[in-house]
């Protein structure tokens, strides 16, 4: 599929329902080979990506599912996902996102059980047949974490060019020990996030997540 860059960017969204069509290994290799051209400060290329399909992914989902069912507490954090007190306008944007996400599923604000159930689909990769886990060396700094973001966005856009969708997932960081049991990464790597990859299940309802108006996030300084 040939996609214009604008189309790739605007058609990418966090898809939270995949069907079981497998993702061919050669497609994943093509995407990851191209994503390797992502920029990084001094070309450090600080991303360490693991791709899981088939039996190992099924095993990971099984182990994560068992933890969820047992009410197992999350692993201690290796990084904070968000500042503890989100100030304006971030707080309002997060609330708006939660509202959109759960109302698309018909879940009300105070229905915590249904919210928890929807959230736990993270650890089943929303049904996706492939997943990527992105690690970074513990001693890397903030600029290198930003490099990971660029790499991951390249992956997600290239997946669009292959007719595939994705969902980046920090949620996996709270079950990082379970991920490590299956992937056995070397010591010294920190799991930033997972990413579900596959073909969209078009029967799953969603509301397209909005964006702040341009003048809230961009300032033109003109002569
Ligand atoms: C680094 C990162 C981590 C994310 N973690 C999760 C996650 O754990 N679970 C999830 O369902 N969505 C996750 N998302 C998806 C965001 O909620 C989503 O990108 C955002 O709400 C904007 O919506 P859109 O991507 O559909 O346009 C994550 C996105 C990013 C960039």
CSV table of C-alpha atoms and ligand atoms in Angstrom, one decimal:
chain,number,residue,atom,x,y,z
A,1,UNK,CA,0.0,0.0,0.0
A,2,UNK,CA,1.5,3.4,-1.0
A,3,UNK,CA,0.5,6.0,1.6
A,4,UNK,CA,1.2,9.7,1.5
A,5,UNK,CA,3.0,10.7,4.7
A,6,UNK,CA,0.1,12.9,5.7
A,7,UNK,CA,-2.2,9.9,5.3
A,8,UNK,CA,0.1,7.7,7.3
A,9,UNK,CA,0.2,10.3,10.2
A,10,UNK,CA,-3.5,11.0,10.3
A,11,UNK,CA,-4.7,7.4,9.8
A,12,UNK,CA,-2.5,6.2,12.7
A,13,UNK,CA,-4.3,5.9,15.9
A,14,UNK,CA,-4.2,3.8,19.0
A,15,UNK,CA,-6.2,0.8,17.8
A,16,UNK,CA,-7.5,-1.3,20.7
A,17,UNK,CA,-9.1,-4.3,18.8
A,18,UNK,CA,-7.3,-6.6,16.4
A,19,UNK,CA,-8.4,-9.6,14.5
A,20,UNK,CA,-6.3,-12.8,14.4
A,21,UNK,CA,-4.8,-12.5,10.9
A,22,UNK,CA,-1.1,-13.1,11.4
A,23,UNK,CA,1.5,-10.5,10.6
A,24,UNK,CA,4.1,-12.0,8.3
A,25,UNK,CA,7.7,-11.9,9.6
A,26,UNK,CA,9.0,-10.3,6.3
A,27,UNK,CA,6.6,-7.4,6.8
A,28,UNK,CA,7.9,-6.8,10.3
A,29,UNK,CA,11.4,-7.0,9.1
A,30,UNK,CA,10.7,-4.5,6.3
A,31,UNK,CA,9.1,-2.1,8.7
A,32,UNK,CA,11.9,-2.4,11.3
A,33,UNK,CA,14.6,-2.1,8.7
A,34,UNK,CA,13.1,1.2,7.5
A,35,UNK,CA,12.4,2.4,11.0
A,36,UNK,CA,16.1,2.0,11.7
A,37,UNK,CA,16.6,5.2,9.7
A,38,UNK,CA,14.9,7.2,12.4
A,39,UNK,CA,17.1,10.0,13.7
A,40,UNK,CA,18.9,9.9,17.1
A,41,UNK,CA,21.3,12.3,18.8
A,42,UNK,CA,24.8,11.4,17.6
A,43,UNK,CA,23.2,8.4,15.9
A,44,UNK,CA,23.2,6.4,19.2
A,45,UNK,CA,20.2,4.4,18.0
A,46,UNK,CA,19.4,3.7,21.7
A,47,UNK,CA,16.3,1.5,21.1
A,48,UNK,CA,16.4,-2.2,21.8
A,49,UNK,CA,13.3,-3.7,20.2
A,50,UNK,CA,12.0,-7.2,20.7
A,51,UNK,CA,9.3,-8.6,18.5
A,52,UNK,CA,7.0,-11.3,19.8
A,53,UNK,CA,4.5,-13.5,17.8
A,54,UNK,CA,3.1,-17.0,18.1
A,55,UNK,CA,3.8,-19.2,21.1
A,56,UNK,CA,6.0,-16.8,23.1
A,57,UNK,CA,3.4,-14.0,22.8
A,58,UNK,CA,0.6,-16.4,23.8
A,59,UNK,CA,2.7,-17.4,26.8
A,60,UNK,CA,3.2,-13.7,27.7
A,61,UNK,CA,-0.5,-13.0,27.5
A,62,UNK,CA,-1.2,-16.1,29.6
A,63,UNK,CA,1.2,-15.1,32.3
A,64,UNK,CA,-0.1,-11.5,32.3
A,65,UNK,CA,-3.7,-12.7,32.4
A,66,UNK,CA,-2.9,-14.8,35.4
A,67,UNK,CA,-1.5,-11.8,37.2
A,68,UNK,CA,-4.5,-9.7,36.4
A,69,UNK,CA,-6.9,-12.5,37.5
A,70,UNK,CA,-4.9,-12.9,40.8
A,71,UNK,CA,-5.1,-9.2,41.5
A,72,UNK,CA,-1.3,-9.3,41.6
A,73,UNK,CA,0.2,-5.9,42.3
A,74,UNK,CA,2.1,-4.1,39.7
A,75,UNK,CA,5.9,-4.3,39.5
A,76,UNK,CA,7.7,-1.3,41.1
A,77,UNK,CA,8.1,1.5,38.7
A,78,UNK,CA,11.3,2.0,36.8
A,79,UNK,CA,10.0,5.4,35.6
A,80,UNK,CA,7.0,7.5,36.3
A,81,UNK,CA,4.5,7.5,33.5
A,82,UNK,CA,3.1,10.9,34.4
A,83,UNK,CA,3.9,13.6,37.0
A,84,UNK,CA,2.0,12.8,40.2
A,85,UNK,CA,0.0,16.0,40.0
A,86,UNK,CA,-0.9,16.8,36.4
A,87,UNK,CA,-1.5,20.5,36.0
A,88,UNK,CA,-3.6,22.4,33.5
A,89,UNK,CA,-4.0,21.9,30.5
A,90,UNK,CA,-2.6,18.3,30.8
A,91,UNK,CA,-5.1,17.3,33.5
A,92,UNK,CA,-8.0,18.3,31.3
A,93,UNK,CA,-6.6,16.6,28.3
A,94,UNK,CA,-6.2,13.4,30.2
A,95,UNK,CA,-9.8,13.6,31.5
A,96,UNK,CA,-11.1,14.3,28.0
A,97,UNK,CA,-9.2,11.3,26.7
A,98,UNK,CA,-10.6,9.0,29.4
A,99,UNK,CA,-14.1,10.2,28.7
A,100,UNK,CA,-13.7,9.5,24.9
A,101,UNK,CA,-12.1,6.2,25.4
A,102,UNK,CA,-14.6,4.8,27.9
A,103,UNK,CA,-17.8,6.3,26.4
A,104,UNK,CA,-17.0,4.7,23.1
A,105,UNK,CA,-17.2,1.4,25.0
A,106,UNK,CA,-20.4,2.5,26.7
A,107,UNK,CA,-18.7,2.6,30.1
A,108,UNK,CA,-19.7,5.4,32.5
A,109,UNK,CA,-17.3,7.5,34.6
A,110,UNK,CA,-18.0,5.7,37.9
A,111,UNK,CA,-18.1,2.1,36.6
A,112,UNK,CA,-14.7,1.2,37.8
A,113,UNK,CA,-15.1,-2.5,37.2
A,114,UNK,CA,-15.8,-2.1,33.5
A,115,UNK,CA,-13.0,0.4,33.2
A,116,UNK,CA,-10.6,-2.0,34.8
A,117,UNK,CA,-11.8,-4.8,32.5
A,118,UNK,CA,-11.3,-2.6,29.5
A,119,UNK,CA,-7.8,-1.6,30.7
A,120,UNK,CA,-6.8,-5.2,31.3
A,121,UNK,CA,-7.2,-5.8,27.6
A,122,UNK,CA,-3.8,-4.0,27.4
A,123,UNK,CA,-2.2,-7.2,28.7
A,124,UNK,CA,-3.9,-9.3,26.0
A,125,UNK,CA,-2.5,-6.9,23.4
A,126,UNK,CA,-6.1,-6.1,22.5
A,127,UNK,CA,-6.1,-9.4,20.6
A,128,UNK,CA,-3.1,-8.5,18.4
A,129,UNK,CA,-1.0,-11.4,17.0
A,130,UNK,CA,2.2,-9.5,17.2
A,131,UNK,CA,3.8,-7.2,19.7
A,132,UNK,CA,7.0,-5.1,20.0
A,133,UNK,CA,8.7,-4.3,23.3
A,134,UNK,CA,11.0,-1.3,23.3
A,135,UNK,CA,13.8,-1.1,25.9
A,136,UNK,CA,16.5,1.4,26.6
A,137,UNK,CA,19.8,1.3,28.6
A,138,UNK,CA,19.3,2.4,32.1
A,139,UNK,CA,22.1,5.0,31.9
A,140,UNK,CA,20.6,6.8,28.9
A,141,UNK,CA,19.2,10.3,29.5
A,142,UNK,CA,16.1,12.2,28.5
A,143,UNK,CA,17.3,13.0,24.9
A,144,UNK,CA,17.8,9.2,24.3
A,145,UNK,CA,14.3,8.5,25.6
A,146,UNK,CA,13.0,11.1,23.0
A,147,UNK,CA,15.0,9.1,20.4
A,148,UNK,CA,12.9,6.0,21.3
A,149,UNK,CA,9.8,8.0,20.6
A,150,UNK,CA,11.0,8.9,17.1
A,151,UNK,CA,11.8,5.3,16.4
A,152,UNK,CA,8.4,4.1,17.7
A,153,UNK,CA,6.5,6.7,15.6
A,154,UNK,CA,8.5,5.6,12.5
A,155,UNK,CA,7.5,2.0,13.2
A,156,UNK,CA,3.8,3.0,13.6
A,157,UNK,CA,3.7,5.0,10.4
A,158,UNK,CA,5.4,2.3,8.4
A,159,UNK,CA,2.9,-0.2,9.8
A,160,UNK,CA,0.2,2.0,8.3
A,161,UNK,CA,2.0,1.7,4.9
A,162,UNK,CA,1.6,-2.1,5.3
A,163,UNK,CA,-2.1,-1.8,6.0
A,164,UNK,CA,-1.4,-2.6,9.7
A,165,UNK,CA,-2.3,-0.8,12.9
A,166,UNK,CA,-0.7,-0.5,16.3
A,167,UNK,CA,-1.2,0.6,19.9
A,168,UNK,CA,1.8,1.9,21.9
A,169,UNK,CA,1.4,0.7,25.5
A,170,UNK,CA,3.2,2.0,28.6
A,171,UNK,CA,0.8,-0.3,30.4
A,172,UNK,CA,3.3,-3.1,29.9
A,173,UNK,CA,5.9,-1.4,32.1
A,174,UNK,CA,3.8,-2.3,35.2
A,175,UNK,CA,4.2,-6.0,34.3
A,176,UNK,CA,7.8,-5.6,33.2
A,177,UNK,CA,9.0,-8.6,35.2
A,178,UNK,CA,6.6,-10.9,33.3
A,179,UNK,CA,7.7,-9.4,30.0
A,180,UNK,CA,11.3,-10.1,31.1
A,181,UNK,CA,10.6,-13.7,32.0
A,182,UNK,CA,9.5,-14.3,28.4
A,183,UNK,CA,12.1,-12.1,26.6
A,184,UNK,CA,15.1,-12.5,29.0
A,185,UNK,CA,16.6,-9.1,28.0
A,186,UNK,CA,20.1,-8.4,29.3
A,187,UNK,CA,20.5,-6.7,32.7
A,188,UNK,CA,20.7,-3.0,32.4
A,189,UNK,CA,17.8,-2.5,30.0
A,190,UNK,CA,14.6,-0.7,31.1
A,191,UNK,CA,11.3,-1.4,29.4
A,192,UNK,CA,9.8,1.8,28.1
A,193,UNK,CA,6.7,0.3,26.4
A,194,UNK,CA,5.1,-2.4,24.4
A,195,UNK,CA,3.2,-2.0,21.2
A,196,UNK,CA,0.4,-4.2,19.9
A,197,UNK,CA,0.6,-4.8,16.1
A,198,UNK,CA,-1.9,-6.3,13.7
A,199,UNK,CA,-4.9,-5.8,11.5
A,200,UNK,CA,-7.7,-3.8,12.9
A,201,UNK,CA,-10.9,-5.5,14.1
A,202,UNK,CA,-13.3,-3.1,12.5
A,203,UNK,CA,-16.2,-4.2,14.7
A,204,UNK,CA,-14.7,-2.6,17.8
A,205,UNK,CA,-16.2,0.9,18.4
A,206,UNK,CA,-14.0,3.8,19.1
A,207,UNK,CA,-14.1,7.6,19.2
A,208,UNK,CA,-11.2,9.3,17.4
A,209,UNK,CA,-9.1,11.0,20.1
A,210,UNK,CA,-9.1,14.7,19.5
A,211,UNK,CA,-6.2,17.2,19.6
A,212,UNK,CA,-5.8,20.6,21.1
A,213,UNK,CA,-6.2,23.5,18.7
A,214,UNK,CA,-2.9,24.5,17.1
A,215,UNK,CA,-2.6,27.8,18.9
A,216,UNK,CA,-2.5,25.9,22.3
A,217,UNK,CA,0.6,23.9,21.3
A,218,UNK,CA,2.4,25.9,18.6
A,219,UNK,CA,3.7,29.5,18.7
A,220,UNK,CA,4.6,31.1,15.4
A,221,UNK,CA,7.2,33.9,15.9
A,222,UNK,CA,7.1,35.8,12.7
A,223,UNK,CA,9.0,38.7,11.4
B,1,LIG,C1,4.3,6.3,24.9
B,1,LIG,C2,2.8,6.0,24.8
B,1,LIG,C3,2.2,5.1,25.7
B,1,LIG,C4,0.9,4.7,25.6
B,1,LIG,N1,0.4,3.8,26.4
B,1,LIG,C5,-0.9,3.3,26.2
B,1,LIG,C6,-1.3,2.2,27.0
B,1,LIG,O1,-0.7,1.6,27.8
B,1,LIG,N2,-2.6,1.7,26.7
B,1,LIG,C7,-3.4,2.3,25.7
B,1,LIG,O2,-4.5,1.8,25.5
B,1,LIG,N3,-2.9,3.4,25.0
B,1,LIG,C8,-1.7,3.9,25.2
B,1,LIG,N4,-1.2,4.9,24.4
B,1,LIG,C9,-2.1,5.5,23.4
B,1,LIG,C10,-2.6,6.9,23.8
B,1,LIG,O3,-3.6,6.8,24.7
B,1,LIG,C11,-3.0,7.6,22.5
B,1,LIG,O4,-1.9,7.7,21.6
B,1,LIG,C12,-3.6,9.0,22.7
B,1,LIG,O5,-4.7,8.9,23.5
B,1,LIG,C13,-3.9,9.7,21.4
B,1,LIG,O6,-4.8,8.8,20.6
B,1,LIG,P1,-4.5,8.3,19.2
B,1,LIG,O7,-3.1,7.7,19.2
B,1,LIG,O8,-5.6,7.2,18.9
B,1,LIG,O9,-4.6,9.4,18.2
B,1,LIG,C14,0.1,5.3,24.6
B,1,LIG,C15,0.7,6.2,23.7
B,1,LIG,C16,2.0,6.6,23.8
B,1,LIG,C17,2.6,7.5,22.8
